[in-house]
CSV table of C-alpha atoms and ligand atoms in Angstrom, one decimal:
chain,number,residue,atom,x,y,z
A,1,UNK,CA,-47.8,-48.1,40.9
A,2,UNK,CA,-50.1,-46.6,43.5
A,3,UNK,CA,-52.4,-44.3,42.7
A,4,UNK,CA,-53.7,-43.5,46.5
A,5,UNK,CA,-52.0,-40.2,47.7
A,6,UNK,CA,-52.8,-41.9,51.3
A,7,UNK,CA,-50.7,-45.0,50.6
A,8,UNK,CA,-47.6,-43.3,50.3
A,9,UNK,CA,-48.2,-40.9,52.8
A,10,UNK,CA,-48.9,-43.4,55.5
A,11,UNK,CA,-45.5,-45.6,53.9
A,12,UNK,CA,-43.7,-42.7,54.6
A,13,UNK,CA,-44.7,-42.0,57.3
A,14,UNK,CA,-44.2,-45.1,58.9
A,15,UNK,CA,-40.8,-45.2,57.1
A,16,UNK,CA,-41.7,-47.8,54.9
A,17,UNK,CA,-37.9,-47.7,52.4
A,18,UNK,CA,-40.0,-48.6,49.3
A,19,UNK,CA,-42.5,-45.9,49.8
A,20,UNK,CA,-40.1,-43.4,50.2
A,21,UNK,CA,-38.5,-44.4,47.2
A,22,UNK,CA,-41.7,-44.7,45.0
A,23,UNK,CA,-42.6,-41.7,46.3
A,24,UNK,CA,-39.0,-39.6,45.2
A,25,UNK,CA,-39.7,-41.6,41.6
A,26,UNK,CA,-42.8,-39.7,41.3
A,27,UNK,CA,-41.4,-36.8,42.5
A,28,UNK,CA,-39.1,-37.2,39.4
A,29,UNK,CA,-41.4,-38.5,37.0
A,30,UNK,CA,-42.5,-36.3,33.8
A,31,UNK,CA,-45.9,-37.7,33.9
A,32,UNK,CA,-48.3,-34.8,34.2
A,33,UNK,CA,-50.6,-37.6,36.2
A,34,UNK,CA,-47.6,-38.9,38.5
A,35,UNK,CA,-46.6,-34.6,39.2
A,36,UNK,CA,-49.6,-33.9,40.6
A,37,UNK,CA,-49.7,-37.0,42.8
A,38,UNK,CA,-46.8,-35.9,43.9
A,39,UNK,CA,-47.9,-32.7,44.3
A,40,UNK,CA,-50.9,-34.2,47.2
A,41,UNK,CA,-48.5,-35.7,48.5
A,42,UNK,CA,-45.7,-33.5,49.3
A,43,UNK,CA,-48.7,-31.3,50.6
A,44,UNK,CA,-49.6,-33.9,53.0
A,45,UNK,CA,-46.4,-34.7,54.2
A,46,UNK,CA,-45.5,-30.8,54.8
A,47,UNK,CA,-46.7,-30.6,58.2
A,48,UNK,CA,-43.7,-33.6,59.1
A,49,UNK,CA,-40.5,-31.6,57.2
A,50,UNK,CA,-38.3,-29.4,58.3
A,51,UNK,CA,-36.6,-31.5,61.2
A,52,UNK,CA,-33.7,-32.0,59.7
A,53,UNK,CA,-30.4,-30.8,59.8
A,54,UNK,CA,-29.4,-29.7,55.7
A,55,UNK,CA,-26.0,-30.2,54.7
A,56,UNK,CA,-25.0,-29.3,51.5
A,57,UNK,CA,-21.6,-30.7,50.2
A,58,UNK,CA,-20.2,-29.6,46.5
A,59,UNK,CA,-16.7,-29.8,45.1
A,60,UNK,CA,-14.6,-30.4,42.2
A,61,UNK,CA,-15.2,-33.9,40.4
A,62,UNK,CA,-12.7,-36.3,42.5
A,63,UNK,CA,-12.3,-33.8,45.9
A,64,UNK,CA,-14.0,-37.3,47.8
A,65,UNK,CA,-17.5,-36.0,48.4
A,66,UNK,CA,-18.4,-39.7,48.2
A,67,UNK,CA,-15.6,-40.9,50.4
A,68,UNK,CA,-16.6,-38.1,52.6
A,69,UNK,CA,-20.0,-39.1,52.6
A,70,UNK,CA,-19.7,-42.2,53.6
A,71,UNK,CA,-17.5,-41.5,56.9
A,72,UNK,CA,-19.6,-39.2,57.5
A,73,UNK,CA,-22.3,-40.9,57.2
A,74,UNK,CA,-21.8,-44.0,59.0
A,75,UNK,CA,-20.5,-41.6,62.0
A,76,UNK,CA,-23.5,-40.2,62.0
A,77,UNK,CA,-26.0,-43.3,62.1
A,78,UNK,CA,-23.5,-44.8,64.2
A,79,UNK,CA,-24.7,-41.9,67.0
A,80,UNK,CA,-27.9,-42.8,66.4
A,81,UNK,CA,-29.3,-40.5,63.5
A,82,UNK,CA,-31.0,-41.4,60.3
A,83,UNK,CA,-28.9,-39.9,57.0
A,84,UNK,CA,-30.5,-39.0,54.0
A,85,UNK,CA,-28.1,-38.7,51.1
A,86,UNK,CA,-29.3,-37.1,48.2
A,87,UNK,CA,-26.7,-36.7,45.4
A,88,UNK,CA,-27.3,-34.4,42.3
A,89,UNK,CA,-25.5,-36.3,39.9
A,90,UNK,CA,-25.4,-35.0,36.3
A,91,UNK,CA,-24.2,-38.7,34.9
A,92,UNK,CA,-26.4,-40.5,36.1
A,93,UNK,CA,-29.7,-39.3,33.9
A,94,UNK,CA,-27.1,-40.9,31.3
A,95,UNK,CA,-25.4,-43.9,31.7
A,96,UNK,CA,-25.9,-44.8,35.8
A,97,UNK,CA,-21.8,-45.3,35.9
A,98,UNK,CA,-21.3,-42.9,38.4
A,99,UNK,CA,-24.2,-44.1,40.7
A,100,UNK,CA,-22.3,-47.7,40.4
A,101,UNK,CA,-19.2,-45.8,41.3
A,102,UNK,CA,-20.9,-44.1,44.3
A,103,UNK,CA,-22.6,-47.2,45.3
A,104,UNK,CA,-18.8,-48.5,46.0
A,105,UNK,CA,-17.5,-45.2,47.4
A,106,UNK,CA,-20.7,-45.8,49.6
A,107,UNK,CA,-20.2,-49.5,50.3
A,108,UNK,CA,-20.8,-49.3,54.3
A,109,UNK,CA,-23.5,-46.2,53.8
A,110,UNK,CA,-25.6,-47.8,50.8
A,111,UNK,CA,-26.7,-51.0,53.4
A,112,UNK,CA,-27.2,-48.9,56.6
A,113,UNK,CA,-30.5,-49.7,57.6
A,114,UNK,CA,-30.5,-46.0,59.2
A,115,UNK,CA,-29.3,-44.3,56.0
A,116,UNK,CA,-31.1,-43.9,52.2
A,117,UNK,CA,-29.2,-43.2,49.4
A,118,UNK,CA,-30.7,-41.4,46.6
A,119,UNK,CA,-28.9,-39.9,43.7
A,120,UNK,CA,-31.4,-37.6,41.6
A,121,UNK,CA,-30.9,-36.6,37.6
A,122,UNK,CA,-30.1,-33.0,37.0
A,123,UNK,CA,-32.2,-33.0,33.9
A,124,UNK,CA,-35.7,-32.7,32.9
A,125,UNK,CA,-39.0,-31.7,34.6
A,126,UNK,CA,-40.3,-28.7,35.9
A,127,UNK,CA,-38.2,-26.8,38.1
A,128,UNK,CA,-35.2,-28.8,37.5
A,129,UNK,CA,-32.7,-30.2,40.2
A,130,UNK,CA,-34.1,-27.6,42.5
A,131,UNK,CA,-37.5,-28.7,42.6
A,132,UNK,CA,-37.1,-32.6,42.5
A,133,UNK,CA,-34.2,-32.4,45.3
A,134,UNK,CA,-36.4,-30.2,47.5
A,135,UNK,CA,-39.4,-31.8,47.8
A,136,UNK,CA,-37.2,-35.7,47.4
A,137,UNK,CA,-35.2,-33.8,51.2
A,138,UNK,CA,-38.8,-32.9,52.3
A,139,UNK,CA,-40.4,-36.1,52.4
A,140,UNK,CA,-37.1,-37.8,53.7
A,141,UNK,CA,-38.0,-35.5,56.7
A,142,UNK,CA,-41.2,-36.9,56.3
A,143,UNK,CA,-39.8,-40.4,57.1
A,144,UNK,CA,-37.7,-39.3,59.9
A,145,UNK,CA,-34.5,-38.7,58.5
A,146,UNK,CA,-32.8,-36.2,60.8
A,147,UNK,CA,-30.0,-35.3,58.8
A,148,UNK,CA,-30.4,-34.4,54.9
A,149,UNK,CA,-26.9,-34.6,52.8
A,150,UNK,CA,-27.3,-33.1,49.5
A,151,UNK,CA,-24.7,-33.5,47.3
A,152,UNK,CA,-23.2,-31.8,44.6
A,153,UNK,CA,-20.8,-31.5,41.7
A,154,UNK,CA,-19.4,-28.0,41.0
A,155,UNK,CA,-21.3,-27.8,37.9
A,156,UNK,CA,-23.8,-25.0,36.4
A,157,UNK,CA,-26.5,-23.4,38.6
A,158,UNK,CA,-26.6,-26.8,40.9
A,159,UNK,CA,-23.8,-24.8,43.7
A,160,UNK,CA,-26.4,-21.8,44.4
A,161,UNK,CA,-29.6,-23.9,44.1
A,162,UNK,CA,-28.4,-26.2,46.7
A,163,UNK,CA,-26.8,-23.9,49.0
A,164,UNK,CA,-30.5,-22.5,48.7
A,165,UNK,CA,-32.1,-25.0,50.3
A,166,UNK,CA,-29.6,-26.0,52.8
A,167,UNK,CA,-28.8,-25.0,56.7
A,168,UNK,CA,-24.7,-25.7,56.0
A,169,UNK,CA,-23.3,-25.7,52.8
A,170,UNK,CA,-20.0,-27.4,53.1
A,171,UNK,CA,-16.9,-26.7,50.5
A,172,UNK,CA,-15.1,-29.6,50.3
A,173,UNK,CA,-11.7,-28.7,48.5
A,174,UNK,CA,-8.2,-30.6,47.8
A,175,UNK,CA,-4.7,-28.9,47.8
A,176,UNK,CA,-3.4,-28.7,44.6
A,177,UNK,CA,-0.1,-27.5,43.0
A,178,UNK,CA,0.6,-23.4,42.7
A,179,UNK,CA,-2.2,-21.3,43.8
A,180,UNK,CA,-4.4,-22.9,45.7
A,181,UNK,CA,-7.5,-20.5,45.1
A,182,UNK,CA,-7.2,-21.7,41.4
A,183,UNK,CA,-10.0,-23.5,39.9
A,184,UNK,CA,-12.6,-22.2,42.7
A,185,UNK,CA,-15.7,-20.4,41.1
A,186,UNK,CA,-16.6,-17.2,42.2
A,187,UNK,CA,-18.9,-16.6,44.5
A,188,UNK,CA,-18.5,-20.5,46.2
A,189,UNK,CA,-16.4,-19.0,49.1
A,190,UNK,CA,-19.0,-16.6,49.8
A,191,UNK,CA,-21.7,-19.9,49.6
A,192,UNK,CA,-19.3,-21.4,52.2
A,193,UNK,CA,-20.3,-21.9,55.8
A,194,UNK,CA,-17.0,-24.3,56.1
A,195,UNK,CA,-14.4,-24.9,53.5
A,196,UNK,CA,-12.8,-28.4,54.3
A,197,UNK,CA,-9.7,-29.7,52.8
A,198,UNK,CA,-9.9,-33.4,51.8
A,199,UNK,CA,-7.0,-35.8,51.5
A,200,UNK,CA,-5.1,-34.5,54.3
A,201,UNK,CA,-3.2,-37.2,54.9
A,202,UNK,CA,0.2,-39.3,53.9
A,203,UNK,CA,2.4,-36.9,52.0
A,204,UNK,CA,-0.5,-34.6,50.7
A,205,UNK,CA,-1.1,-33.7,54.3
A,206,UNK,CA,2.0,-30.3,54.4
A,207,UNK,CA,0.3,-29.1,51.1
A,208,UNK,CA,-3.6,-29.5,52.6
A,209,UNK,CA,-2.2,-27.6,56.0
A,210,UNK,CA,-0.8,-24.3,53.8
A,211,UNK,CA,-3.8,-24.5,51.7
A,212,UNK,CA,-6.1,-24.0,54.6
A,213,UNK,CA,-4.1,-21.0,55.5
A,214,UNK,CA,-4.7,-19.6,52.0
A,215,UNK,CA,-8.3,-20.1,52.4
A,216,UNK,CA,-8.4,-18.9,55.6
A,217,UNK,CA,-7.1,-15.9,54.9
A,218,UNK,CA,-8.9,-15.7,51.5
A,219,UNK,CA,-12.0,-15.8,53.5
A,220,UNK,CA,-10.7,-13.5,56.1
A,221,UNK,CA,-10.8,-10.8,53.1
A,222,UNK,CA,-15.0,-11.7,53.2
A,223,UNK,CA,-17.7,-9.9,54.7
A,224,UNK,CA,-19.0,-12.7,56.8
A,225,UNK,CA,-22.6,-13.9,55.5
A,226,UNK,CA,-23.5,-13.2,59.2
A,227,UNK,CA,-22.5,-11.6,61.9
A,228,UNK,CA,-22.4,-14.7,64.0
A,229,UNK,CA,-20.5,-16.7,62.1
A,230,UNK,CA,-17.1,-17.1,60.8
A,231,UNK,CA,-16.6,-19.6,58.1
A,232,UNK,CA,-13.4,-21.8,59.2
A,233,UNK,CA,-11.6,-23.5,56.9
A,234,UNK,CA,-10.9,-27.0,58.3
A,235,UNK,CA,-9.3,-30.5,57.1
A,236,UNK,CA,-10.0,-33.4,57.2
A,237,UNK,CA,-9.1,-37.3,55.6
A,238,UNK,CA,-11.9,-39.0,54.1
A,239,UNK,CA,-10.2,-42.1,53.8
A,240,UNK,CA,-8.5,-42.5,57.2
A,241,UNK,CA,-11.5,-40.9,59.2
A,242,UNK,CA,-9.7,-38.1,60.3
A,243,UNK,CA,-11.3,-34.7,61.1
A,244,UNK,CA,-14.7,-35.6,60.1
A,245,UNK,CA,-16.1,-35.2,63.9
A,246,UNK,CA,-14.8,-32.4,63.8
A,247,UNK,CA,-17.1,-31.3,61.0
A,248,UNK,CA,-20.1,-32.5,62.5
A,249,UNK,CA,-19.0,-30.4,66.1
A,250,UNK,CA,-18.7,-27.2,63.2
A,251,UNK,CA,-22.4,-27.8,61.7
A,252,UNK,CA,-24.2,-28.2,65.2
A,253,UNK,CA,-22.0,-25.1,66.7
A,254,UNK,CA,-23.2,-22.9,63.3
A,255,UNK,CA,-26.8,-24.3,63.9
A,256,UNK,CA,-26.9,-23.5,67.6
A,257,UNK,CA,-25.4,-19.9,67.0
A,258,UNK,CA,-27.8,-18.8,64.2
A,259,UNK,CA,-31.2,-20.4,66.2
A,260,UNK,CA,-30.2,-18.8,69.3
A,261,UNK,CA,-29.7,-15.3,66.7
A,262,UNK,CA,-32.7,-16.3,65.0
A,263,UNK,CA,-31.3,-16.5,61.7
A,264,UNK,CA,-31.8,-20.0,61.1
A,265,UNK,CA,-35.6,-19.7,61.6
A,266,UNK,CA,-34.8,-16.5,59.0
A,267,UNK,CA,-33.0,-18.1,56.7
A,268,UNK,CA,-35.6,-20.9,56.1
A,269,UNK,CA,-38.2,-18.8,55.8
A,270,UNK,CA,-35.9,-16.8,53.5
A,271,UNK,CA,-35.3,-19.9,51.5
A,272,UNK,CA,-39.4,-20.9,51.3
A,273,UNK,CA,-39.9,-17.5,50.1
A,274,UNK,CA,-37.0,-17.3,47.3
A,275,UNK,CA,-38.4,-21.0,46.1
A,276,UNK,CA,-41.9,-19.6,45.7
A,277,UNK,CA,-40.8,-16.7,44.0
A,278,UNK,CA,-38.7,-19.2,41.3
A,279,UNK,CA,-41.8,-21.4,41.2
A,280,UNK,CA,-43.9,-18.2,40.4
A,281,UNK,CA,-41.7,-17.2,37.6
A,282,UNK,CA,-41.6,-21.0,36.2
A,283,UNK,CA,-45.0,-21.2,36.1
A,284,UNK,CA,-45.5,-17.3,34.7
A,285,UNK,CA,-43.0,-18.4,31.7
A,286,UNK,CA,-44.8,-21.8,31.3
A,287,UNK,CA,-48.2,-20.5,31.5
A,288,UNK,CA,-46.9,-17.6,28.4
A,289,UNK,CA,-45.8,-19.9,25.9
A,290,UNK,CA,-48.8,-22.1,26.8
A,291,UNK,CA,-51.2,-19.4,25.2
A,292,UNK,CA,-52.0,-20.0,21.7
A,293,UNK,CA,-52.0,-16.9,20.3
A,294,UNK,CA,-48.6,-16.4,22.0
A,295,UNK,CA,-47.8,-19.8,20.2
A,296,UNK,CA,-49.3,-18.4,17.1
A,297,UNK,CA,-47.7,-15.0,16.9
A,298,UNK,CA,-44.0,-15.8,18.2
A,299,UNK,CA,-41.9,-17.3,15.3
A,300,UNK,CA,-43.3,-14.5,13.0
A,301,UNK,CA,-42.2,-11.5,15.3
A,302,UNK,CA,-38.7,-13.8,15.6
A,303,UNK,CA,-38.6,-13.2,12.0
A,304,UNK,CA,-39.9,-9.8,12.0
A,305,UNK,CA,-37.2,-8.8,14.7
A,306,UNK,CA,-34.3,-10.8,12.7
A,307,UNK,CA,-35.0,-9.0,9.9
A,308,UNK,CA,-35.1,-5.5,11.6
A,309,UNK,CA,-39.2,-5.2,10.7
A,310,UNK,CA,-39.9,-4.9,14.4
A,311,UNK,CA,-37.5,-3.4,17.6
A,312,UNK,CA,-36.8,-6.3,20.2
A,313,UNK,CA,-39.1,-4.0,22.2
A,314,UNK,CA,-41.9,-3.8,20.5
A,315,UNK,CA,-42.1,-7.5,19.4
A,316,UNK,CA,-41.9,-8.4,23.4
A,317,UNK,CA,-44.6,-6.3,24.5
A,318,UNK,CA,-46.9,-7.0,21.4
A,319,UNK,CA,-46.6,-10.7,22.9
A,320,UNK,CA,-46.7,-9.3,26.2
A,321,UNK,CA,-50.4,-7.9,25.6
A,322,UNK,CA,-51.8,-11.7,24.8
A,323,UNK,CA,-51.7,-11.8,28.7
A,324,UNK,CA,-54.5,-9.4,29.3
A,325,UNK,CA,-56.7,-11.9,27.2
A,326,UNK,CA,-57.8,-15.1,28.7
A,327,UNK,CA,-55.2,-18.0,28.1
A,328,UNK,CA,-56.8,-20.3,25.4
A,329,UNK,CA,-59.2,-17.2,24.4
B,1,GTP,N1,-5.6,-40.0,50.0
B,1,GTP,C1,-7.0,-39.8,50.0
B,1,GTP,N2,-7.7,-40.1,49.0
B,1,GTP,C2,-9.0,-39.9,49.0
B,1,GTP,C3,-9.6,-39.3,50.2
B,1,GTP,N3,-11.0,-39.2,49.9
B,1,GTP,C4,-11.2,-39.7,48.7
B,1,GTP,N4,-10.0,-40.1,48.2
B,1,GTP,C5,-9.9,-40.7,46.8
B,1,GTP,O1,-10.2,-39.7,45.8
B,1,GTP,C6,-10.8,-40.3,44.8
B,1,GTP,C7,-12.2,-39.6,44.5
B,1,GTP,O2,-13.0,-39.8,45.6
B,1,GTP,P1,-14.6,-39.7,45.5
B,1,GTP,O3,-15.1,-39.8,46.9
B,1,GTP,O4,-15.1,-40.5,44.4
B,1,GTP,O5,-14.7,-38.2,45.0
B,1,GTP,P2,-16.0,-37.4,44.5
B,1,GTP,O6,-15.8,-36.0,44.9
B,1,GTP,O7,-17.2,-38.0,45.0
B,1,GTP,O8,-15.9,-37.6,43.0
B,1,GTP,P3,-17.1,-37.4,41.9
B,1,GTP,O9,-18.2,-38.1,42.3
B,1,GTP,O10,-16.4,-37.9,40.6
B,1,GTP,O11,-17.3,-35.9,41.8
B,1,GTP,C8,-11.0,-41.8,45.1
B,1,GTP,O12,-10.0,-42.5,44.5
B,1,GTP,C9,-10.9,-41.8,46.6
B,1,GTP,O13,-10.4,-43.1,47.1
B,1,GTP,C10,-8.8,-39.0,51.3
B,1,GTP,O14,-9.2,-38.4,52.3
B,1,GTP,N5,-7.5,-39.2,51.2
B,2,MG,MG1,-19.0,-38.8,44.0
């Protein structure tokens, strides 16, 4: 590996594939030497990001975000843009199946010379999935990728810390048997800037037609996140092509409405300030248990608070004092 911060920014820069990629591993790394490379770097590059167009996609395991991806996708370089596709896998930090299976769901994407596919590990290093995704979108800016597709699985926190740093967040959803609201976590609709059925084709295509009346309505019962923009629910067919245009019409019409409102440039500066904020409080906590006599003091005031010597209270803000002293002191 490199060890010249200027290497990779100039590779990226000049959109050099294997810089980028070497760059996104140290982005990932755990190595307190490769973070804060990284860290230079992703400074450096800052001035180049934020010329994309972020798309976030979740849905259930199997609703075809990688099918989607794909057509979507290859429209898109096929019109002359560069994709980045960053998928927040939570397999793959295991056994790397799923990338394999993506890597086939992706067949035409994963060897378009205007696309880069990049599926990120949910687990490990500071700042989680949220910081190793933003700063792997920010330097795919970096290298001239125009559109940033960040995917996700319906799992955990990963739904709200992608819609956070995204300028759509797709829903991609599938019609399935009874109530068709079943099964969607609360609070996703109100993520939504589109919900799109999947699989509307052959005989599932009647049942994806009512189910985007039922979310249409459901989402008629919203307050709309802004005042400019109505969520629709559309559908579309991954696997036939169908409807994915259409998509791609919805995201440009959403961006030019909130730019011309200003609430794009509002909502990015929104999102930069919420991601300090989370950074501040990561680094508060790390910096906390870092202190030795924090380190030193905690598992007895556990004990002390397990066996009723101490209040929860008091235990906390005896710890709490330690940060008036110096850390280390
Ligand atoms: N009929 C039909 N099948 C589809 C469509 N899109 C995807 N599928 C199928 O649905 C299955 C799941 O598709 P994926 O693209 O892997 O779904 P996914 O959401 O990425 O799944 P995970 O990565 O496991 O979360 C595959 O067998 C696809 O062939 C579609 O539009 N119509
Ligand atoms: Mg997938």
């Amino acid at each position: 590996m490199l060890n010249d911060p200027r290497q990779y920014v100039r590779g990226v820069l000049d959109r050099d594939r294997l810089t980028l990629a070497r760059t996104i591993t140290l982005i990932e790394s755990t190595l307190p030497a490769h973070q804060e490379l990284a860290r230079t770097i992703v400074d450096r590059l800052l001035p180049y990001t934020g010329r994309s167009i972020r798309v976030g996609i979740t849905g259930v395991p199997g609703a075809g975000k990688s099918s989607f991806t794909e057509r979507f996708g290859t429209m898109l370089t096929g019109r002359g843009h560069r994709v980045a596709v960053l998928a927040i896998d939570p397999s793959s930090s295991r056994s790397g199946g799923s990338i394999l299976g993506d890597k086939t769901r992706m067949e035409r994407l994963a060897i378009d010379p205007n696309a880069f596919i990049r599926p990120s590990p949910s687990s490990g290093t500071l700042g989680g999935v949220g910081r190793r995704t933003r700063e792997a979108m920010l330097v795919c800016e970096a290298a001239g990728y125009d559109v940033a597709i960040i995917e996700t699985m319906g799992v955990g926190q990963s739904e709200t810390t992608v819609a956070s740093m995204v300028d759509f967040f797709l829903v991609l959803m599938i019609a399935g048997a009874g109530d068709e609201l079943q099964g969607i976590k609360k609070g996703v609709l109100e993520m939504a800037d589109a919900i799109v059925i999947n699989k509307a084709d052959g005989d599932n295509l009647v049942r994806a037609e009512s189910a985007q009346k039922e979310y249409q309505s459901a989402l008629n019962m919203l307050m709309p996140a802004s005042p400019n923009w109505r969520p629709p629910v559309l559908t579309c067919s991954a696997m036939e092509g169908r409807g994915i245009d259409t998509i791609w019409e919805t995201i440009l019409a959403h961006r030019d409405k909130l730019t011309v409102s200003g609430e794009m440039a509002e909502k990015r500066k929104n999102q930069a300030l919420d991601w300090m904020a989370f950074l501040l409080d990561e680094g508060l906590r790390q910096w906390f248990y870092a202190n030795p006599r924090v380190r030193e003091a905690l598992p007895g005031l556990r004990k002390d608070v397990e066996e009723k010597k101490t209040s929860p209270t008091a235990a906390a803000d005896s710890l709490l004092t330690f940060l008036h002293t110096k850390n280390g002191s």
